[in-house]
mmCIF file of C-alpha atoms in Angstrom:
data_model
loop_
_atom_site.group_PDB
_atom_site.id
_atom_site.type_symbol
_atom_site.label_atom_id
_atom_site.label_comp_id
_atom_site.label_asym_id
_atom_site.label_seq_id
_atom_site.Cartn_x
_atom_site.Cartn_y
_atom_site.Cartn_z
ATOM 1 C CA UNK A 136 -16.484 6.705 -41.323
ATOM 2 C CA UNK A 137 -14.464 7.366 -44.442
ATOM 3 C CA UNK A 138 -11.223 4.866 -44.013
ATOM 4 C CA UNK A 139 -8.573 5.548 -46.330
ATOM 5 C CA UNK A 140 -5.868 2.848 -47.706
ATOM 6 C CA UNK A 141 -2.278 3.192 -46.751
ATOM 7 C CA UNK A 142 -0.233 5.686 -48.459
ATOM 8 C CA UNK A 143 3.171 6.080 -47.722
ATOM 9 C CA UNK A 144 2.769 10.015 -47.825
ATOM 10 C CA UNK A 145 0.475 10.191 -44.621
ATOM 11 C CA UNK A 146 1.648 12.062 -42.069
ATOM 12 C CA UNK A 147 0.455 10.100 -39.319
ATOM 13 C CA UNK A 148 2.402 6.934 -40.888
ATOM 14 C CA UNK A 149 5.330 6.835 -37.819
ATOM 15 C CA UNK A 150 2.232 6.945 -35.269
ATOM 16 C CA UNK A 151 0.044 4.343 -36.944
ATOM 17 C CA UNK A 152 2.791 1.821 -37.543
ATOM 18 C CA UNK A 153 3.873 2.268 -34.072
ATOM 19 C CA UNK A 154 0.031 1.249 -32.908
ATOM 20 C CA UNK A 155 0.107 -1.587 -35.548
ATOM 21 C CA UNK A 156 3.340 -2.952 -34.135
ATOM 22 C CA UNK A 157 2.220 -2.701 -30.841
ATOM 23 C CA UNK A 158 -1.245 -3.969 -31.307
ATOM 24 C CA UNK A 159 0.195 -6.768 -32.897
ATOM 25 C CA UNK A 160 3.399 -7.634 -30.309
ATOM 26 C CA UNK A 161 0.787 -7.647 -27.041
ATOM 27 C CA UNK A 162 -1.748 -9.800 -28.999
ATOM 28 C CA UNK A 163 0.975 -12.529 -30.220
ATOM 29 C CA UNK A 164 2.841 -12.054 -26.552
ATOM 30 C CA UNK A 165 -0.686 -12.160 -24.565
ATOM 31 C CA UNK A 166 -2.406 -15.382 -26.866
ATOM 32 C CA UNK A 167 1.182 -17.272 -26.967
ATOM 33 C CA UNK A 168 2.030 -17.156 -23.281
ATOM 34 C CA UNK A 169 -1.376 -17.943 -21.951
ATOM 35 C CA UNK A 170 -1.036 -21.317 -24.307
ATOM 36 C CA UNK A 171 2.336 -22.116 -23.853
ATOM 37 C CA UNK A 172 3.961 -20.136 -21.391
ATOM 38 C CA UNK A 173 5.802 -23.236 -19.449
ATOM 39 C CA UNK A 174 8.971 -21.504 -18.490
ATOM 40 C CA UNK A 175 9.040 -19.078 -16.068
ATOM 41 C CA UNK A 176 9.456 -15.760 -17.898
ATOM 42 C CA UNK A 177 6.891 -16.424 -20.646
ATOM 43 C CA UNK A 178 4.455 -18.012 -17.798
ATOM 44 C CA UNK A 179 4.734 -14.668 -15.739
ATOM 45 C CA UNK A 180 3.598 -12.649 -18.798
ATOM 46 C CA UNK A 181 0.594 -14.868 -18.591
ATOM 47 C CA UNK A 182 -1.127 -12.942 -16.073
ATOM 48 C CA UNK A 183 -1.667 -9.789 -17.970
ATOM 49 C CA UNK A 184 -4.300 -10.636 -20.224
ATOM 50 C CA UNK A 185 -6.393 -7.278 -18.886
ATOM 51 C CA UNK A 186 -3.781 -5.197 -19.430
ATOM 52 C CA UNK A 187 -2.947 -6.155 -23.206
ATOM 53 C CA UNK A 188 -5.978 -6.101 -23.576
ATOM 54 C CA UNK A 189 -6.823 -2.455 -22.682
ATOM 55 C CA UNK A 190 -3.281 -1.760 -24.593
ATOM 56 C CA UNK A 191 -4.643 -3.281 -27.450
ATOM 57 C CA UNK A 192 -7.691 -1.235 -27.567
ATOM 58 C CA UNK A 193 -5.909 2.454 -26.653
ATOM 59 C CA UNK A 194 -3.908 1.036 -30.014
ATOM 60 C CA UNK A 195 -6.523 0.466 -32.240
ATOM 61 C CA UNK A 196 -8.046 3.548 -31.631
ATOM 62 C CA UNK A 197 -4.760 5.547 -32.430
ATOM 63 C CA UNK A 198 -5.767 3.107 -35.689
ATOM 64 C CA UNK A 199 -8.850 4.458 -36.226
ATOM 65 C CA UNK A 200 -7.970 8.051 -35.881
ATOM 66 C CA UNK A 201 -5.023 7.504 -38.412
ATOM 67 C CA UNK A 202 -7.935 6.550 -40.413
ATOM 68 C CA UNK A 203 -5.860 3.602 -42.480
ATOM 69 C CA UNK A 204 -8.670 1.214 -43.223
ATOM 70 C CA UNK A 205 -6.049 -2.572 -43.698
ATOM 71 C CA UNK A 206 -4.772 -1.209 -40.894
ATOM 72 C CA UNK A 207 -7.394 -0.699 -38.384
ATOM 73 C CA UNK A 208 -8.902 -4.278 -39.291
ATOM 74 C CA UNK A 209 -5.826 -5.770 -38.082
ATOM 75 C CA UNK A 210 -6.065 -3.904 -34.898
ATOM 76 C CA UNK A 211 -9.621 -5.406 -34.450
ATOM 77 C CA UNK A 212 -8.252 -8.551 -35.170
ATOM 78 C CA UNK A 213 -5.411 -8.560 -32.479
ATOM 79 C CA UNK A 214 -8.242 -6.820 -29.905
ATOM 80 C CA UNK A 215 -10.661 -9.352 -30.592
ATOM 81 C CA UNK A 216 -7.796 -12.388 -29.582
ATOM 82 C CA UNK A 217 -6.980 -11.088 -26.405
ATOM 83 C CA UNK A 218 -10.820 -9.924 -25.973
ATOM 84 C CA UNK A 219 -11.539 -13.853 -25.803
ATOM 85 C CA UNK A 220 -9.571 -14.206 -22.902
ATOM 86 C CA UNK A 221 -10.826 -11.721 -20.913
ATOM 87 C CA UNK A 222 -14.769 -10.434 -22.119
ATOM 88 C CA UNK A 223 -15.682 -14.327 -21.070
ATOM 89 C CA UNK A 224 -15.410 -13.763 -17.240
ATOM 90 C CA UNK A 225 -17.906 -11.165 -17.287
ATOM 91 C CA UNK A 226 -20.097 -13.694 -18.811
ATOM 92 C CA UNK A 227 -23.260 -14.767 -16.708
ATOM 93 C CA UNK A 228 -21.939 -19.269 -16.815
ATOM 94 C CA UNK A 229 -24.811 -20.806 -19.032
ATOM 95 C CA UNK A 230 -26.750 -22.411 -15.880
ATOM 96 C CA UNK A 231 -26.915 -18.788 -14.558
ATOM 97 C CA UNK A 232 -29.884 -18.422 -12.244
ATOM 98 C CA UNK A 233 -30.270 -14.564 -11.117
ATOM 99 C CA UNK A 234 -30.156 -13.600 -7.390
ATOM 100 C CA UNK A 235 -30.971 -16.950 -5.589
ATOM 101 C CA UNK A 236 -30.251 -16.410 -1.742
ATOM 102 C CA UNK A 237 -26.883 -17.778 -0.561
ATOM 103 C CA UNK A 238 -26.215 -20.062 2.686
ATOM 104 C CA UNK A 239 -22.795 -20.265 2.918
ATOM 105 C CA UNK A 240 -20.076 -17.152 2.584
ATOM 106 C CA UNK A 241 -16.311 -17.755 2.724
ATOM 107 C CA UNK A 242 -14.297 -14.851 3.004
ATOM 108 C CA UNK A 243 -10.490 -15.432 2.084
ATOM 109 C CA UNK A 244 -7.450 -12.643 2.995
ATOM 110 C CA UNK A 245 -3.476 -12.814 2.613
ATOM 111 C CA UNK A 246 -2.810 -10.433 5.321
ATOM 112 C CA UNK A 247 0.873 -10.278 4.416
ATOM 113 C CA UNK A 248 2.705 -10.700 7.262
ATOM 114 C CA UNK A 249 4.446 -7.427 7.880
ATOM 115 C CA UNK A 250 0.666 -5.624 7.385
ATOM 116 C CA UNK A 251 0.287 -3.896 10.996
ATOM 117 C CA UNK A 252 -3.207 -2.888 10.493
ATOM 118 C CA UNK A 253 -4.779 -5.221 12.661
ATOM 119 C CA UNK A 254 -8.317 -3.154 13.069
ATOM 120 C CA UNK A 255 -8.723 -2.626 9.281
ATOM 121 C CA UNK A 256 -8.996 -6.361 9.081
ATOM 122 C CA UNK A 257 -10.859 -7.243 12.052
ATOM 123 C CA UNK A 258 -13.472 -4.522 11.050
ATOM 124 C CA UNK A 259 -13.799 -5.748 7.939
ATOM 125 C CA UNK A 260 -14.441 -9.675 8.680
ATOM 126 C CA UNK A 261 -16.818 -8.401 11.469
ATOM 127 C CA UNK A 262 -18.754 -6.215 8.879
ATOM 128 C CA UNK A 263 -18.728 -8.876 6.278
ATOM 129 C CA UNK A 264 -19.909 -11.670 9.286
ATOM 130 C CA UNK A 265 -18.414 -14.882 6.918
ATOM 131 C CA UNK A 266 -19.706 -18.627 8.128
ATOM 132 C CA UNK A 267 -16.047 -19.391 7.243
ATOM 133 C CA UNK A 268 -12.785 -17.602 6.577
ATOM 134 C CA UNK A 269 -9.716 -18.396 5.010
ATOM 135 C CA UNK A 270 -6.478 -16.507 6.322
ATOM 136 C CA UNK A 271 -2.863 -16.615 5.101
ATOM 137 C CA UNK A 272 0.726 -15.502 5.880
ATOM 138 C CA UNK A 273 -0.639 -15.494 9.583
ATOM 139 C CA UNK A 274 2.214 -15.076 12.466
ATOM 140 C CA UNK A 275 2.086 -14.674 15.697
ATOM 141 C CA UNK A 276 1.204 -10.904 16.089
ATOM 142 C CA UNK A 277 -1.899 -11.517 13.701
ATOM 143 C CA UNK A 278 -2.842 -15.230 15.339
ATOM 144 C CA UNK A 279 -3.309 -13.192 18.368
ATOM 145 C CA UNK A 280 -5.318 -10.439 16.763
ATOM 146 C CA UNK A 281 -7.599 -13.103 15.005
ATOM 147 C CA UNK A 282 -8.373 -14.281 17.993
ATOM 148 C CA UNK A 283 -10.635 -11.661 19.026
ATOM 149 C CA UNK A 284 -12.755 -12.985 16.342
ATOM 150 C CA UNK A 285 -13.921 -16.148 18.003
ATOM 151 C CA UNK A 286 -17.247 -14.591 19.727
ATOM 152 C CA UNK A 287 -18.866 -14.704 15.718
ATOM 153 C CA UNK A 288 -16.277 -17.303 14.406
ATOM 154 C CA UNK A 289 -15.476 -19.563 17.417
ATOM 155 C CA UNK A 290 -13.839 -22.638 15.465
ATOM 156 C CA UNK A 291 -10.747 -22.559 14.281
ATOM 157 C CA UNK A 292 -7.758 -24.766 13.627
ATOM 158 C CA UNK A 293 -3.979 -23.673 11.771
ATOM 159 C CA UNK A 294 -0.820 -24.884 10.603
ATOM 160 C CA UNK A 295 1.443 -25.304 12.976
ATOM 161 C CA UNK A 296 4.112 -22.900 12.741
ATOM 162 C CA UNK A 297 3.688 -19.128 12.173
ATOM 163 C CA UNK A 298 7.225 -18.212 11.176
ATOM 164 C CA UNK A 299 5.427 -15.859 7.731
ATOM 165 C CA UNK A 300 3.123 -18.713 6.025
ATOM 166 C CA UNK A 301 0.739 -20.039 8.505
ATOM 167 C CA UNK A 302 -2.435 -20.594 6.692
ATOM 168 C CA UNK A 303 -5.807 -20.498 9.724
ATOM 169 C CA UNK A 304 -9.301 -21.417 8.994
ATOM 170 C CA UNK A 305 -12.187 -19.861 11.258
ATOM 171 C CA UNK A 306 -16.117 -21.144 11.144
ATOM 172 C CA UNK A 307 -18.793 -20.554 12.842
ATOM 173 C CA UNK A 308 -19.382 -24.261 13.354
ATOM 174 C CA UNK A 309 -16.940 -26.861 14.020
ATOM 175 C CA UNK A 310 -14.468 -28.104 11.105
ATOM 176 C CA UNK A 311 -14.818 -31.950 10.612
ATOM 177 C CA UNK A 312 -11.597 -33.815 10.444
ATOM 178 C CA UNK A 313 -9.367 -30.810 9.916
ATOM 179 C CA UNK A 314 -5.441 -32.016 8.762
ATOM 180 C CA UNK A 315 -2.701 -30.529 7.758
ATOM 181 C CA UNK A 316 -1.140 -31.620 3.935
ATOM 182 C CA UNK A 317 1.870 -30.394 1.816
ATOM 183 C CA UNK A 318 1.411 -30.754 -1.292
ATOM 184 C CA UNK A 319 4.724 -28.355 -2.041
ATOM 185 C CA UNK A 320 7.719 -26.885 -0.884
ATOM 186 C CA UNK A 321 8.043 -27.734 3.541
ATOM 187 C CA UNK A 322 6.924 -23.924 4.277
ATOM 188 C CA UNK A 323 3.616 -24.201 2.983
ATOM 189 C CA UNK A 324 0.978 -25.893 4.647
ATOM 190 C CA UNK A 325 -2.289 -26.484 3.458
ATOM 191 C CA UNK A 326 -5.371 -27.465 5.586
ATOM 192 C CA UNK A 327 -8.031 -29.926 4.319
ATOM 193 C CA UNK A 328 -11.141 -30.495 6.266
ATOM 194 C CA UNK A 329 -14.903 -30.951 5.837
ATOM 195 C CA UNK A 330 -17.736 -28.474 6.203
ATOM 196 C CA UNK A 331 -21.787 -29.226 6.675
ATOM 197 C CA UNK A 332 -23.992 -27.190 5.279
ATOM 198 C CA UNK A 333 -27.685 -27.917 3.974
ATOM 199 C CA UNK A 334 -26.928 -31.025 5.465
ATOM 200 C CA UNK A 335 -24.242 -31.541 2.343
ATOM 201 C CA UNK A 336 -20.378 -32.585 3.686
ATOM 202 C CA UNK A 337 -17.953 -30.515 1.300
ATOM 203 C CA UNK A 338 -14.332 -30.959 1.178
ATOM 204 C CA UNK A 339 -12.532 -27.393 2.310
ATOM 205 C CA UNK A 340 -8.836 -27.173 1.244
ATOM 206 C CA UNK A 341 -7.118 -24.236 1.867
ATOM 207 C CA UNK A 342 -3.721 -23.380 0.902
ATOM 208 C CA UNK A 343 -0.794 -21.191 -0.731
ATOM 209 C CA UNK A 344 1.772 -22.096 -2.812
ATOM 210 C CA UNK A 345 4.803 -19.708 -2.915
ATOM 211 C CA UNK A 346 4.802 -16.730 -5.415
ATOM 212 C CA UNK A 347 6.890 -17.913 -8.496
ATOM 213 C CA UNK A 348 9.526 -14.787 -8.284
ATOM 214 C CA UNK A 349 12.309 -17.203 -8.550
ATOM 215 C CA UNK A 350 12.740 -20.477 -10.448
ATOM 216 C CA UNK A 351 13.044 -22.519 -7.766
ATOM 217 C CA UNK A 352 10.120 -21.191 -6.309
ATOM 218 C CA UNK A 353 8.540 -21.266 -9.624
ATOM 219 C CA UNK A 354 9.183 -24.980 -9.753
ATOM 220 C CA UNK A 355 7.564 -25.376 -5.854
ATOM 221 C CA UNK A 356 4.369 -23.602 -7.457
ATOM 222 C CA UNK A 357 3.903 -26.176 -10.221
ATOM 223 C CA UNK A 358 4.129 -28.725 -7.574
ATOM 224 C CA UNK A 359 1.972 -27.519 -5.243
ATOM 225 C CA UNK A 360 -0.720 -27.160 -8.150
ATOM 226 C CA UNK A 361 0.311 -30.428 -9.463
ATOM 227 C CA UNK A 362 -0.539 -32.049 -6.181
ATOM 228 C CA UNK A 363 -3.350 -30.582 -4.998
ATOM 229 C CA UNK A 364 -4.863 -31.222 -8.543
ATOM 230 C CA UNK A 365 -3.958 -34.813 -7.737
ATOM 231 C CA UNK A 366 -5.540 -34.764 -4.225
ATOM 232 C CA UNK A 367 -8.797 -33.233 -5.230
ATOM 233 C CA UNK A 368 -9.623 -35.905 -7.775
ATOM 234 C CA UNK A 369 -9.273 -38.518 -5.289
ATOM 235 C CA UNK A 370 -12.044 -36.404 -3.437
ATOM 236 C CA UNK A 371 -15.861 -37.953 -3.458
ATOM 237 C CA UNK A 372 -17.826 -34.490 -2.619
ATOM 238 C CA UNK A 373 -18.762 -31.704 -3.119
ATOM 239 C CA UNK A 374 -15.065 -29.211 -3.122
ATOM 240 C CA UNK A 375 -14.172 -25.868 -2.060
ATOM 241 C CA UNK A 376 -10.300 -24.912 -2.848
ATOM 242 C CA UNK A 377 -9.632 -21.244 -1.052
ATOM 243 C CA UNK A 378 -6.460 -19.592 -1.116
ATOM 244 C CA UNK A 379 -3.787 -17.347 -2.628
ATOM 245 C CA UNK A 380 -2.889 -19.627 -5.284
ATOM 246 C CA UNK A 381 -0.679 -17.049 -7.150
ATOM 247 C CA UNK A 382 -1.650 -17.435 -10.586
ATOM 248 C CA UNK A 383 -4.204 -16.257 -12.616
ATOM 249 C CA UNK A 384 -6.668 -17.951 -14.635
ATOM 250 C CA UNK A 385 -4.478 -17.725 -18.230
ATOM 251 C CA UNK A 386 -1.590 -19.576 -16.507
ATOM 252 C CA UNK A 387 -1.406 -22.726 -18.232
ATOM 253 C CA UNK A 388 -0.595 -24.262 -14.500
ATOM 254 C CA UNK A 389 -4.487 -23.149 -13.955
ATOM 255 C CA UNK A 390 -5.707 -24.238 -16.991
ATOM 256 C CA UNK A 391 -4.072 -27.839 -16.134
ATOM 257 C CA UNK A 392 -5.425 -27.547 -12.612
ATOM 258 C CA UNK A 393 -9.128 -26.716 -13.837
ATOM 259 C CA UNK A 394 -9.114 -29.607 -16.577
ATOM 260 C CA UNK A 395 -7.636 -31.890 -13.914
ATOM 261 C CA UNK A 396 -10.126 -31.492 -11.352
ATOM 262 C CA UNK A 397 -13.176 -29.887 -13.150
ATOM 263 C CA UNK A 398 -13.803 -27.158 -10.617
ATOM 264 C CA UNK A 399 -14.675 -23.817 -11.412
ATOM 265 C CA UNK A 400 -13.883 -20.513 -10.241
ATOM 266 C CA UNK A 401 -16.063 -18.296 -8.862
ATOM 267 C CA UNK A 402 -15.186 -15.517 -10.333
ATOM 268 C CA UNK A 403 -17.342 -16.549 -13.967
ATOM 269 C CA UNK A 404 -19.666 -14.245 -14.242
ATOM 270 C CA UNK A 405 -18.374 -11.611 -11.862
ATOM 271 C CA UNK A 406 -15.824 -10.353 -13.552
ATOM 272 C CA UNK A 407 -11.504 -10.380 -13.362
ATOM 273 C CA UNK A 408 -12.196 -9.225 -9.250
ATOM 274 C CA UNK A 409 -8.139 -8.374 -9.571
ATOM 275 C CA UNK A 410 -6.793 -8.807 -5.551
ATOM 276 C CA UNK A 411 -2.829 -8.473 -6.188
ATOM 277 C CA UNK A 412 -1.162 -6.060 -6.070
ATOM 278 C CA UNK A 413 -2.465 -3.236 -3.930
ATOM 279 C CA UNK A 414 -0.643 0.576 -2.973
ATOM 280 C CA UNK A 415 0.600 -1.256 0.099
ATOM 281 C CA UNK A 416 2.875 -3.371 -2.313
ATOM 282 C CA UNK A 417 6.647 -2.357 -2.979
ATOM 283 C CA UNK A 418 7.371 -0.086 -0.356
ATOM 284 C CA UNK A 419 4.137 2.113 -0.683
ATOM 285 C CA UNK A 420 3.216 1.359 -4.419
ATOM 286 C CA UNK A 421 0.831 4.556 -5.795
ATOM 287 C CA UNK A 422 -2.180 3.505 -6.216
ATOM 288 C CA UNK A 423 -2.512 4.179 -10.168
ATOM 289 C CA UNK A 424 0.541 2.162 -10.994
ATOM 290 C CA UNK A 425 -1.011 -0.712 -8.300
ATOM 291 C CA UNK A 426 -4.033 -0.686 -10.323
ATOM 292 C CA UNK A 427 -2.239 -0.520 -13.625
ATOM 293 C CA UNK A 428 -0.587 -3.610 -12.746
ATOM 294 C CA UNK A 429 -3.423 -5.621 -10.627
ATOM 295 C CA UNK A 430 -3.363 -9.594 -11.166
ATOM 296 C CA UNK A 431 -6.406 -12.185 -10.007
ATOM 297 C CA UNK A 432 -4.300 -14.339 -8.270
ATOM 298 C CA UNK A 433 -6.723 -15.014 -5.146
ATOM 299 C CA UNK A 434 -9.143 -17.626 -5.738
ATOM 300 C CA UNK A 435 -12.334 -20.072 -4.484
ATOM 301 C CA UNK A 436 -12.285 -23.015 -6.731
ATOM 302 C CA UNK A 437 -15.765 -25.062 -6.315
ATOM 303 C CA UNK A 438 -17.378 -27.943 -7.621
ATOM 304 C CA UNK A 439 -20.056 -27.106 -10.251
ATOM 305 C CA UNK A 440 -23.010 -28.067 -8.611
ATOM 306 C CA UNK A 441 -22.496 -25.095 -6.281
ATOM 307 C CA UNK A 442 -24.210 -22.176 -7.336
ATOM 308 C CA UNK A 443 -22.173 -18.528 -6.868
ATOM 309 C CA UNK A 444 -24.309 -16.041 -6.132
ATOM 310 C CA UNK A 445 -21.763 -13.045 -5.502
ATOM 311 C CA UNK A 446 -18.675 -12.210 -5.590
ATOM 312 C CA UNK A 447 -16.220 -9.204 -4.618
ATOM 313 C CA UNK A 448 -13.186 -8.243 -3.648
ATOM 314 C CA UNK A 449 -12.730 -5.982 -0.619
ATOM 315 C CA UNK A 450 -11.281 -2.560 0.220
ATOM 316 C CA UNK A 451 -7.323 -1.952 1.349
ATOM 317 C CA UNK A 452 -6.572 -3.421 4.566
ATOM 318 C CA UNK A 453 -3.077 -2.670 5.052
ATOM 319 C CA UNK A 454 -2.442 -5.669 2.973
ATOM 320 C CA UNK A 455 -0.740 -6.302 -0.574
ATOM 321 C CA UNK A 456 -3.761 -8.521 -1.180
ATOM 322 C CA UNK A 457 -7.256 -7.221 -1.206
ATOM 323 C CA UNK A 458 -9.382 -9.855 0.593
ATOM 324 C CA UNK A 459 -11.917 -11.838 -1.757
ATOM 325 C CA UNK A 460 -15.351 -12.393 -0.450
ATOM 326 C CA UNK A 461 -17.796 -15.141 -2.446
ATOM 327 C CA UNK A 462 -21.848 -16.112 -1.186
ATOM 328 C CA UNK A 463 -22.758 -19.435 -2.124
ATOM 329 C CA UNK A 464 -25.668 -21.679 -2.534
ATOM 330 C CA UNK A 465 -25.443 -24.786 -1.518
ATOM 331 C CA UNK A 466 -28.373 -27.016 -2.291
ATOM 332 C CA UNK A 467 -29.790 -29.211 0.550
ATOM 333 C CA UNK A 468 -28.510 -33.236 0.581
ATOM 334 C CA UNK A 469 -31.124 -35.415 -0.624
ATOM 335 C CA UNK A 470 -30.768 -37.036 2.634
ATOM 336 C CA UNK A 471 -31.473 -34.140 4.754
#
């Protein structure tokens, strides 16, 4: 490719500059806010990283076509930045061992409490036959509907109130010293409890902080992450965190949360898996602006020595949440 130097008389000088300026805005925007996004505006542009990044790329190819050469290295420059934060997850983690069979799946859904669909769910947790689930923003209607699930997932146990927030955990065996714990804002309570599998006790918390739309609620978030950072070092095995955390994994409230507690997310490997928002968002959101605008904010947090064999998200379920399903393997207790 023949790449010429700026000249001032190129015609396509208005179009270029406009990439450049671009290019270089979402990679300064996407790199500073991931880093040191604390308040609330700058921590919600956080999330996008996928987005600039795909921005940055439909830019520096308007670069390349305007064929100026200084130009079109700084556009490579500003894709390569926010390429770091994203290219990574569809990484293979370094102890990557291909297609070992899984004994444990979790299967974790925001249903969104005004989401009617009751079957779509129902079908899909009997089709996907988890040894645990994870379900949030549970009410009455849905705590009913759930229910029904108890011939393959007869153990459950929930918060106690199911005003819009209840969180409910279903097994297929029995949980083990199931509580309830706040680590937030009154509304949201989290359930901790222990599993067995492989003979190996893990520590299960699942929970939901509230979505950071407003600063107070923004402030609850950072708590609730704070805490349960705080809780799951004082934990002695193996740990599972499930939930609708909502935030993404370039929030610098995750970042402190994974450095904190040295769990990893599932995701690694598997790609961004984006579960927020869907077409059922907004008042009927269409589904190419839902898609434009799709967030990870769903998550299974785990200690390293479990291995992640899969992960996916699911189809549309009447919720704004797509539900995230994750196969594990869990390696046997020495004891057992």
């Amino acid at each position: 490719m023949n790449l010429q130097h700026y000249s001032p008389k190129n015609p396509n000088k208005a179009i270029a500059t406009g990439a450049l300026v671009t290019t270089v805005g979402i990679a300064t925007f996407g790199w500073l806010t991931s880093r040191y996004g604390w308040p609330i505006y700058l921590e919600l542009g956080s999330h996008f990283q996928l987005q600039y990044f795909i921005l940055s790329l439909v830019a520096l190819v308007v670069l390349v076509f305007s064929r100026w050469q200084r130009f079109v290295w700084i556009g490579i420059f500003c894709s390569a930045v926010l390429a770091v934060q994203v290219l990574p997850w569809y990484l293979p983690p370094a102890r990557f061992v291909p297609q070992p069979s899984s004994n444990l799946r979790v299967l974790v859904s925001n249903l969104h409490n005004h989401n009617r669909q009751f079957d779509r769910v129902l079908d899909f947790v009997r089709q996907e036959h988890p040894d645990f689930a994870v379900f949030i923003e549970v009410n009455h209607p849905w705590s009913e509907q759930l229910d029904t699930l108890r011939d393959i997932l007869p153990y459950r146990f929930s918060s106690e109130t199911f005003e819009s927030r209840g969180v409910v955990i279903y097994g297929k065996q029995e949980p083990i010293d199931p509580q309830l714990k706040w680590f937030g804002n009154q509304q949201t309570a989290s359930i901790v409890s222990q599993l067995e599998v492989e003979g190996r006790r893990l520590s299960i918390v699942a929970t939901h902080p509230l979505p950071p739309v407003k600063f107070w609620r923004f402030q609850s978030r950072n708590q609730h992450l704070d805490r349960l950072g705080e809780y799951v070092q004082t934990l002695t095995q193996t740990t599972l965190v499930l939930g609708d955390l909502n935030v993404t994994m370039w929030s610098p409230y995750y970042k402190q949360l994974i450095q904190r507690t040295g769990l990893k997310n599932a995701r690694q490997g598997f790609g961004i898996l984006p579960s927020w928002p869907t077409q059922n968002t907004f008042n009927k959101l269409p589904r190419q602006i839902a898609w434009l605008f799709s967030i990870p904010i769903d998550h299974c947090l785990l200690s390293p020595e479990i291995q992640v064999t899969n992960v996916r998200t699911g189809p549309d379920v009447g919720s704004d949440h797509r539900p995230l399903v994750v196969d594990l393997r869990v390696a046997p207790s020495q004891n057992s």
